[in-house]
C-alpha positions in Angstrom: 18.9 12.5 -4.9 19.2 16.1 -3.9 20.5 16.1 -0.4 20.2 19.9 0.1 16.4 20.1 -0.1 14.4 17.2 1.3 11.1 18.7 -0.1 12.2 17.9 -3.6 9.9 15.5 -5.5 11.5 12.3 -6.7 10.4 9.7 -9.3 8.9 7.6 -6.5 7.9 8.9 -3.1 6.1 7.2 -0.2 3.0 9.0 1.1 3.3 6.7 4.2 6.4 6.3 6.2 8.7 4.0 4.2 8.2 1.3 6.9 4.4 1.6 6.3 1.5 2.1 8.7 0.8 -0.9 10.8 -2.2 -2.5 12.6 -1.3 -5.1 15.3 -3.8 -7.4 17.0 -3.4 -10.2 19.5 -6.7 -12.1 19.5 -9.3 -13.5 17.2 -9.8 -12.4 13.6 -11.3 -13.5 10.3 -8.4 -13.8 7.9 -10.6 -14.7 4.9 -12.8 -11.7 5.5 -9.7 -9.4 5.8 -8.2 -10.7 2.7 -11.3 -10.6 0.6 -12.5 -7.2 1.8 -9.1 -5.6 1.2 -8.8 -7.2 -2.3 -12.4 -6.1 -3.1 -11.6 -2.5 -2.0 -8.5 -2.4 -4.2 -10.2 -3.8 -7.2 -13.3 -1.5 -6.7 -10.8 1.4 -6.7 -9.4 0.2 -10.1 -6.1 -1.2 -8.7 -4.6 -4.1 -10.4 -4.2 -6.7 -7.7 -1.2 -9.1 -7.7 -0.5 -11.5 -4.9 3.3 -11.6 -4.5 3.6 -14.0 -1.6 1.4 -16.4 0.3 3.3 -18.8 2.5 2.4 -20.7 5.6 4.7 -22.6 8.0 3.8 -24.9 10.9 5.5 -23.8 14.1 5.3 -25.2 17.7 2.7 -22.6 18.9 0.7 -22.5 15.7 1.0 -21.5 12.1 3.0 -18.6 10.8 2.0 -17.0 7.5 2.9 -14.1 5.3 0.7 -12.7 2.6 1.9 -9.8 0.4 0.1 -8.2 -2.4 1.0 -5.3 -4.6 -1.7 -3.2 -6.2 -1.1 -0.6 -8.9 -3.3 1.9 -10.5 -2.4 4.2 -13.4 -3.9 7.6 -12.6 -3.0 9.1 -15.9 -0.1 8.8 -18.4 2.3 10.3 -15.9 1.3 9.1 -12.4 0.8 5.7 -11.0 -0.1 4.7 -7.4 1.3 1.6 -5.8 0.0 0.1 -2.5 1.8 -2.8 -0.9 -0.1 -4.8 1.8 1.6 -7.3 4.0 -0.4 -9.5 6.3 1.7 -11.4 8.8 0.5 -13.9 11.3 2.3 -15.6 14.2 1.2 -18.4 16.5 -2.1 -18.8 14.6 -4.6 -21.4 15.6 -8.1 -22.1 14.4 -10.9 -21.3 16.8 -14.7 -21.7 16.6 -16.7 -18.6 17.4 -20.5 -18.6 16.9 -20.3 -21.6 14.5 -17.7 -19.9 12.4 -14.0 -21.0 12.1 -11.7 -18.0 12.7 -8.1 -17.5 13.6 -6.5 -16.6 16.9 -3.0 -15.3 17.4 -0.7 -12.3 16.6 -1.6 -10.5 13.4 0.1 -7.5 11.8 -1.1 -5.7 8.7 1.3 -3.2 7.1 0.3 -0.8 4.3 2.8 1.1 2.2 1.7 3.6 -0.4 3.9 5.3 -3.0 3.3 7.6 -5.9 5.4 7.0 -9.0 6.0 9.7 -11.6 6.9 9.1 -15.2 6.3 5.4 -14.8 6.6 5.0 -18.6 10.0 6.6 -18.5 9.3 9.1 -21.3 11.5 11.8 -19.7 14.5 9.6 -19.1 14.5 8.6 -22.8 15.3 12.2 -23.9 18.6 14.1 -23.7 18.5 16.3 -20.5 15.5 14.2 -19.5 16.5 14.0 -15.8 17.0 17.8 -15.6 13.7 18.5 -17.3 12.0 15.8 -15.1 13.3 17.5 -12.0 12.2 21.0 -13.1 8.8 19.9 -14.3 8.0 18.0 -11.0 9.6 20.5 -8.6 8.5 23.8 -10.1 5.8 23.4 -12.7 3.8 20.4 -11.2 4.9 20.5 -7.6 1.6 21.8 -6.1 -0.6 19.5 -8.3 1.6 16.5 -7.3 1.4 17.3 -3.6 -2.2 18.4 -3.4 -3.9 16.2 -6.0 -2.0 13.0 -6.3 -0.3 12.6 -2.9 -3.3 13.7 -0.9 -5.6 11.4 -3.0 -3.3 8.4 -2.4 -2.9 9.3 1.3 -6.7 9.4 1.7 -7.0 6.1 -0.1 -4.4 4.4 2.2 -6.2 5.7 5.3 -9.5 4.4 4.0 -8.0 1.0 3.3 -6.3 1.0 6.8 -9.7 1.9 8.4 -11.4 -0.9 6.5 -9.0 -3.5 7.9 -9.2 -2.0 11.4 -13.0 -2.1 11.3 -12.9 -5.8 10.3 -10.4 -6.6 13.1 -12.5 -4.7 15.7 -15.4 -7.0 15.1 -13.8 -9.7 17.3 -11.8 -7.6 19.8 
């Protein structure tokens, strides 16, 4: 890391805050619809979807669950996007709304998006690879990385966030 200039482009940089962007709801929601719509969006945008965690625990006030999925997309030979989605539920109970079984409780959805450069490690394999990697990214490719790749990924994460928010707003 270069501590003197925080604008320097690294191998992997978040386009969201490193803690992610979060949606929180206390109320009724359709977990199945949220999960399937987010997954469909990612797959339709050519992300490789991988469910990393899906756990449920019974608690006194209802179920607690965590669902995490990582989605990756190779943009070209040099750049890869990674979106991590965490769906966390607390005090979740089933409710019946208009002949449909839904969930009620506290829900948090967190999205993190990062752009990864040289994900095949071609630069690191060469002598002086780290120096050349630094120069290439911060001087030759900097504008393209920021304006094309990072902006594209940022727009995608906002679209995904808005999709989830729209589904949650159906029952609020």
